[in-house]
């Protein structure tokens, strides 16, 4: 039976590259996002590559919907062998404030988005993985969790907490056959909403940001998953 990768926050850039990379290894892919039309396009595109995929409509920030979607994917495919959480997408920059503008309200917004939703997903998939002694939980994380960046004030706080969480999870679960890790995004992902916004901006930036193709990130995810010798990787050096 083929293995199943579930991508929570699947989109036409990184999500598609991830699906293709794991699909080449024989995985079938469950794509989770809010918009049915976008999911159908991804499923059709992957089918053209010979990759089995199905779309599941859900808000990946809603904890109840996360749990329900995990149950639906498990019912459809029997089990989830690997899950990847990519919060953000088109609204990635919405609500992010510089360090001097962080307040309890905007911090809570970002914690809900980047941290608490991820914790909810872990809680939903982990029992089955630990029971069978195999599985992988992957996160798309940000370089501000490693390198404090003032203009990413509240985002950096959430990313640092997420980094602490996945490191500790990996340490505790490694002997149980469950791997937990993250690829930290340290550059603009080519074709993403932030990249397109900067490319079309009328005023040039003070520096030239690094732009990296999503396939590079997808390859790093596969490397982490297959080797399981470290809990994270940083791709790019944005803001450094």
mmCIF file of C-alpha atoms in Angstrom:
data_model
loop_
_atom_site.group_PDB
_atom_site.id
_atom_site.type_symbol
_atom_site.label_atom_id
_atom_site.label_comp_id
_atom_site.label_asym_id
_atom_site.label_seq_id
_atom_site.Cartn_x
_atom_site.Cartn_y
_atom_site.Cartn_z
ATOM 1 C CA UNK A 1 0.000 0.000 0.000
ATOM 2 C CA UNK A 2 1.427 3.427 -0.909
ATOM 3 C CA UNK A 3 2.277 5.861 1.841
ATOM 4 C CA UNK A 4 0.246 9.028 2.368
ATOM 5 C CA UNK A 5 1.523 12.578 2.761
ATOM 6 C CA UNK A 6 -0.971 15.141 4.055
ATOM 7 C CA UNK A 7 -0.141 18.787 3.332
ATOM 8 C CA UNK A 8 -2.024 21.222 5.561
ATOM 9 C CA UNK A 9 -1.921 24.598 3.861
ATOM 10 C CA UNK A 10 -1.394 23.247 0.341
ATOM 11 C CA UNK A 11 -0.890 25.852 -2.361
ATOM 12 C CA UNK A 12 0.276 26.108 -5.971
ATOM 13 C CA UNK A 13 3.892 26.931 -5.104
ATOM 14 C CA UNK A 14 5.586 25.125 -2.206
ATOM 15 C CA UNK A 15 2.654 22.756 -1.679
ATOM 16 C CA UNK A 16 2.745 21.629 -5.291
ATOM 17 C CA UNK A 17 6.509 21.125 -5.199
ATOM 18 C CA UNK A 18 6.201 19.100 -2.006
ATOM 19 C CA UNK A 19 3.465 16.934 -3.487
ATOM 20 C CA UNK A 20 5.544 16.285 -6.584
ATOM 21 C CA UNK A 21 8.713 15.469 -4.630
ATOM 22 C CA UNK A 22 7.028 12.969 -2.336
ATOM 23 C CA UNK A 23 4.860 11.732 -5.187
ATOM 24 C CA UNK A 24 7.985 10.733 -7.110
ATOM 25 C CA UNK A 25 8.780 8.445 -4.187
ATOM 26 C CA UNK A 26 5.426 6.696 -4.490
ATOM 27 C CA UNK A 27 3.435 8.747 -1.986
ATOM 28 C CA UNK A 28 -0.177 9.640 -2.589
ATOM 29 C CA UNK A 29 -1.025 13.123 -1.380
ATOM 30 C CA UNK A 30 -3.879 14.603 0.625
ATOM 31 C CA UNK A 31 -4.064 18.349 0.006
ATOM 32 C CA UNK A 32 -5.740 20.521 2.644
ATOM 33 C CA UNK A 33 -6.714 24.144 2.043
ATOM 34 C CA UNK A 34 -9.721 26.446 2.298
ATOM 35 C CA UNK A 35 -10.595 26.844 -1.371
ATOM 36 C CA UNK A 36 -12.083 23.879 -3.222
ATOM 37 C CA UNK A 37 -11.378 25.353 -6.665
ATOM 38 C CA UNK A 38 -7.673 25.732 -5.916
ATOM 39 C CA UNK A 39 -7.504 22.187 -4.574
ATOM 40 C CA UNK A 40 -9.141 20.797 -7.707
ATOM 41 C CA UNK A 41 -6.540 22.536 -9.860
ATOM 42 C CA UNK A 42 -3.723 21.012 -7.817
ATOM 43 C CA UNK A 43 -5.263 17.537 -7.980
ATOM 44 C CA UNK A 44 -5.603 17.833 -11.763
ATOM 45 C CA UNK A 45 -2.028 19.043 -12.169
ATOM 46 C CA UNK A 46 -0.668 16.230 -10.016
ATOM 47 C CA UNK A 47 -2.738 13.668 -11.916
ATOM 48 C CA UNK A 48 -0.956 14.846 -15.056
ATOM 49 C CA UNK A 49 2.295 13.911 -13.319
ATOM 50 C CA UNK A 50 0.947 10.470 -12.462
ATOM 51 C CA UNK A 51 0.567 11.305 -8.760
ATOM 52 C CA UNK A 52 -2.538 10.238 -6.865
ATOM 53 C CA UNK A 53 -3.951 13.177 -4.913
ATOM 54 C CA UNK A 54 -7.186 14.330 -3.329
ATOM 55 C CA UNK A 55 -8.331 17.650 -1.915
ATOM 56 C CA UNK A 56 -9.832 18.201 1.533
ATOM 57 C CA UNK A 57 -11.402 21.578 2.247
ATOM 58 C CA UNK A 58 -10.618 23.018 5.673
ATOM 59 C CA UNK A 59 -9.287 26.101 7.432
ATOM 60 C CA UNK A 60 -5.882 24.995 8.699
ATOM 61 C CA UNK A 61 -6.105 27.575 11.497
ATOM 62 C CA UNK A 62 -9.307 26.059 12.897
ATOM 63 C CA UNK A 63 -8.522 23.377 15.472
ATOM 64 C CA UNK A 64 -11.809 21.538 15.122
ATOM 65 C CA UNK A 65 -11.484 21.476 11.344
ATOM 66 C CA UNK A 66 -7.912 20.190 11.666
ATOM 67 C CA UNK A 67 -9.065 17.232 13.768
ATOM 68 C CA UNK A 68 -12.004 16.511 11.457
ATOM 69 C CA UNK A 69 -9.782 16.613 8.378
ATOM 70 C CA UNK A 70 -7.218 14.267 9.904
ATOM 71 C CA UNK A 71 -10.089 11.853 10.569
ATOM 72 C CA UNK A 72 -11.361 12.228 6.989
ATOM 73 C CA UNK A 73 -7.943 11.586 5.450
ATOM 74 C CA UNK A 74 -7.406 8.589 7.711
ATOM 75 C CA UNK A 75 -10.789 7.190 6.709
ATOM 76 C CA UNK A 76 -9.999 7.667 3.021
ATOM 77 C CA UNK A 77 -6.425 6.341 3.040
ATOM 78 C CA UNK A 78 -6.144 4.180 6.149
ATOM 79 C CA UNK A 79 -3.374 6.205 7.742
ATOM 80 C CA UNK A 80 -1.267 9.343 7.437
ATOM 81 C CA UNK A 81 2.413 8.441 7.144
ATOM 82 C CA UNK A 82 3.732 11.987 6.953
ATOM 83 C CA UNK A 83 2.083 15.335 7.563
ATOM 84 C CA UNK A 84 3.398 18.761 6.601
ATOM 85 C CA UNK A 85 2.120 22.041 8.027
ATOM 86 C CA UNK A 86 2.527 25.178 5.908
ATOM 87 C CA UNK A 87 0.739 28.066 7.637
ATOM 88 C CA UNK A 88 0.373 31.351 5.853
ATOM 89 C CA UNK A 89 0.113 31.105 2.115
ATOM 90 C CA UNK A 90 -1.400 34.190 0.560
ATOM 91 C CA UNK A 91 -1.924 35.969 3.881
ATOM 92 C CA UNK A 92 1.495 35.124 5.319
ATOM 93 C CA UNK A 93 2.411 38.749 5.968
ATOM 94 C CA UNK A 94 -0.946 39.815 7.371
ATOM 95 C CA UNK A 95 -0.713 40.732 11.047
ATOM 96 C CA UNK A 96 3.074 40.577 11.303
ATOM 97 C CA UNK A 97 4.436 43.523 13.297
ATOM 98 C CA UNK A 98 7.894 44.838 14.089
ATOM 99 C CA UNK A 99 9.208 44.301 17.587
ATOM 100 C CA UNK A 100 8.297 47.790 18.844
ATOM 101 C CA UNK A 101 4.708 47.319 17.665
ATOM 102 C CA UNK A 102 4.101 43.922 19.255
ATOM 103 C CA UNK A 103 1.131 43.903 21.607
ATOM 104 C CA UNK A 104 -0.898 41.066 23.166
ATOM 105 C CA UNK A 105 -3.522 41.173 20.419
ATOM 106 C CA UNK A 106 -1.269 40.915 17.381
ATOM 107 C CA UNK A 107 0.954 38.395 19.165
ATOM 108 C CA UNK A 108 -2.060 36.183 19.871
ATOM 109 C CA UNK A 109 -3.044 36.347 16.196
ATOM 110 C CA UNK A 110 0.373 35.117 15.085
ATOM 111 C CA UNK A 111 0.631 32.511 17.833
ATOM 112 C CA UNK A 112 -2.719 31.086 16.707
ATOM 113 C CA UNK A 113 -1.483 30.981 13.117
ATOM 114 C CA UNK A 114 2.051 29.661 13.372
ATOM 115 C CA UNK A 115 2.163 27.826 16.699
ATOM 116 C CA UNK A 116 -1.171 26.770 18.152
ATOM 117 C CA UNK A 117 -2.550 25.440 14.864
ATOM 118 C CA UNK A 118 0.595 23.367 14.505
ATOM 119 C CA UNK A 119 0.198 22.002 18.013
ATOM 120 C CA UNK A 120 -3.413 21.086 17.211
ATOM 121 C CA UNK A 121 -2.275 19.198 14.112
ATOM 122 C CA UNK A 122 0.341 17.296 16.104
ATOM 123 C CA UNK A 123 -2.280 16.330 18.677
ATOM 124 C CA UNK A 124 -4.501 15.020 15.898
ATOM 125 C CA UNK A 125 -1.943 12.857 14.068
ATOM 126 C CA UNK A 126 0.464 11.783 16.802
ATOM 127 C CA UNK A 127 -1.573 9.090 18.612
ATOM 128 C CA UNK A 128 -1.854 6.903 15.504
ATOM 129 C CA UNK A 129 1.822 7.406 14.637
ATOM 130 C CA UNK A 130 3.060 6.479 18.099
ATOM 131 C CA UNK A 131 0.722 3.498 18.231
ATOM 132 C CA UNK A 132 2.207 1.964 15.086
ATOM 133 C CA UNK A 133 5.749 3.227 15.811
ATOM 134 C CA UNK A 134 6.219 5.112 12.564
ATOM 135 C CA UNK A 135 5.465 8.512 11.072
ATOM 136 C CA UNK A 136 6.770 11.983 10.351
ATOM 137 C CA UNK A 137 5.587 15.482 11.219
ATOM 138 C CA UNK A 138 7.092 18.309 9.162
ATOM 139 C CA UNK A 139 6.778 22.075 9.512
ATOM 140 C CA UNK A 140 7.461 24.989 7.211
ATOM 141 C CA UNK A 141 9.106 27.397 9.635
ATOM 142 C CA UNK A 142 10.844 30.773 9.404
ATOM 143 C CA UNK A 143 14.407 31.949 9.809
ATOM 144 C CA UNK A 144 13.300 34.518 12.419
ATOM 145 C CA UNK A 145 12.993 31.649 14.890
ATOM 146 C CA UNK A 146 16.730 31.089 14.523
ATOM 147 C CA UNK A 147 17.972 34.622 13.807
ATOM 148 C CA UNK A 148 15.969 37.355 15.612
ATOM 149 C CA UNK A 149 14.777 39.886 13.047
ATOM 150 C CA UNK A 150 13.245 43.130 14.391
ATOM 151 C CA UNK A 151 10.783 43.700 11.532
ATOM 152 C CA UNK A 152 9.399 40.197 12.138
ATOM 153 C CA UNK A 153 8.758 40.881 15.825
ATOM 154 C CA UNK A 154 5.694 38.815 16.689
ATOM 155 C CA UNK A 155 6.386 36.270 13.935
ATOM 156 C CA UNK A 156 9.861 35.654 15.350
ATOM 157 C CA UNK A 157 8.434 35.063 18.800
ATOM 158 C CA UNK A 158 6.014 32.458 17.436
ATOM 159 C CA UNK A 159 8.700 30.848 15.275
ATOM 160 C CA UNK A 160 11.101 30.582 18.204
ATOM 161 C CA UNK A 161 8.399 28.838 20.241
ATOM 162 C CA UNK A 162 7.629 26.506 17.332
ATOM 163 C CA UNK A 163 11.326 25.695 16.999
ATOM 164 C CA UNK A 164 11.549 24.805 20.677
ATOM 165 C CA UNK A 165 8.476 22.605 20.241
ATOM 166 C CA UNK A 166 9.606 20.580 17.238
ATOM 167 C CA UNK A 167 13.117 20.088 18.634
ATOM 168 C CA UNK A 168 11.681 18.732 21.876
ATOM 169 C CA UNK A 169 9.153 16.566 20.046
ATOM 170 C CA UNK A 170 11.844 15.041 17.874
ATOM 171 C CA UNK A 171 14.050 14.326 20.870
ATOM 172 C CA UNK A 172 11.248 12.602 22.761
ATOM 173 C CA UNK A 173 9.726 10.698 19.838
ATOM 174 C CA UNK A 174 12.819 9.534 17.951
ATOM 175 C CA UNK A 175 13.031 6.245 19.864
ATOM 176 C CA UNK A 176 9.356 5.614 19.045
ATOM 177 C CA UNK A 177 9.923 5.763 15.289
ATOM 178 C CA UNK A 178 8.326 9.182 14.793
ATOM 179 C CA UNK A 179 10.391 11.952 13.201
ATOM 180 C CA UNK A 180 9.639 15.660 13.680
ATOM 181 C CA UNK A 181 11.459 18.382 11.784
ATOM 182 C CA UNK A 182 11.223 21.668 9.917
ATOM 183 C CA UNK A 183 12.567 23.514 6.928
ATOM 184 C CA UNK A 184 13.203 27.137 7.859
ATOM 185 C CA UNK A 185 12.487 29.571 5.050
ATOM 186 C CA UNK A 186 15.323 32.080 4.782
ATOM 187 C CA UNK A 187 14.520 33.465 1.325
ATOM 188 C CA UNK A 188 11.598 34.421 -0.859
ATOM 189 C CA UNK A 189 10.019 31.370 -2.425
ATOM 190 C CA UNK A 190 9.882 31.928 -6.171
ATOM 191 C CA UNK A 191 6.310 32.454 -7.359
ATOM 192 C CA UNK A 192 4.878 32.916 -3.868
ATOM 193 C CA UNK A 193 2.572 35.799 -2.975
ATOM 194 C CA UNK A 194 5.328 37.713 -1.107
ATOM 195 C CA UNK A 195 7.716 37.239 -4.027
ATOM 196 C CA UNK A 196 5.161 38.464 -6.561
ATOM 197 C CA UNK A 197 4.271 41.438 -4.370
ATOM 198 C CA UNK A 198 7.887 42.528 -4.053
ATOM 199 C CA UNK A 199 8.579 41.944 -7.742
ATOM 200 C CA UNK A 200 5.655 44.182 -8.730
ATOM 201 C CA UNK A 201 6.285 46.893 -6.134
ATOM 202 C CA UNK A 202 6.802 50.396 -7.511
ATOM 203 C CA UNK A 203 9.500 51.251 -4.969
ATOM 204 C CA UNK A 204 12.637 49.089 -4.858
ATOM 205 C CA UNK A 205 13.767 47.526 -1.581
ATOM 206 C CA UNK A 206 16.870 48.704 0.227
ATOM 207 C CA UNK A 207 18.418 45.293 -0.462
ATOM 208 C CA UNK A 208 18.010 42.592 -3.081
ATOM 209 C CA UNK A 209 16.223 39.640 -1.459
ATOM 210 C CA UNK A 210 17.305 36.117 -2.203
ATOM 211 C CA UNK A 211 14.780 34.163 -4.295
ATOM 212 C CA UNK A 212 14.823 30.362 -4.319
ATOM 213 C CA UNK A 213 12.714 27.960 -6.371
ATOM 214 C CA UNK A 214 10.160 25.941 -4.326
ATOM 215 C CA UNK A 215 11.642 22.679 -5.593
ATOM 216 C CA UNK A 216 14.767 23.442 -3.541
ATOM 217 C CA UNK A 217 12.687 23.620 -0.365
ATOM 218 C CA UNK A 218 10.789 20.466 -1.317
ATOM 219 C CA UNK A 219 14.055 18.601 -1.817
ATOM 220 C CA UNK A 220 15.203 19.689 1.633
ATOM 221 C CA UNK A 221 11.970 18.384 3.131
ATOM 222 C CA UNK A 222 12.556 15.031 1.459
ATOM 223 C CA UNK A 223 16.139 14.965 2.717
ATOM 224 C CA UNK A 224 15.017 15.588 6.299
ATOM 225 C CA UNK A 225 12.268 12.981 6.026
ATOM 226 C CA UNK A 226 14.395 10.280 4.461
ATOM 227 C CA UNK A 227 17.602 10.734 6.469
ATOM 228 C CA UNK A 228 16.080 11.749 9.840
ATOM 229 C CA UNK A 229 19.525 12.723 11.104
ATOM 230 C CA UNK A 230 18.685 16.278 12.188
ATOM 231 C CA UNK A 231 15.515 18.160 13.160
ATOM 232 C CA UNK A 232 15.810 21.176 10.879
ATOM 233 C CA UNK A 233 17.394 22.871 7.908
ATOM 234 C CA UNK A 234 17.658 26.507 6.859
ATOM 235 C CA UNK A 235 17.306 27.342 3.179
ATOM 236 C CA UNK A 236 18.452 30.836 2.253
ATOM 237 C CA UNK A 237 19.651 33.753 4.330
ATOM 238 C CA UNK A 238 16.887 36.387 3.972
ATOM 239 C CA UNK A 239 17.371 39.362 6.249
ATOM 240 C CA UNK A 240 20.914 38.401 7.230
#
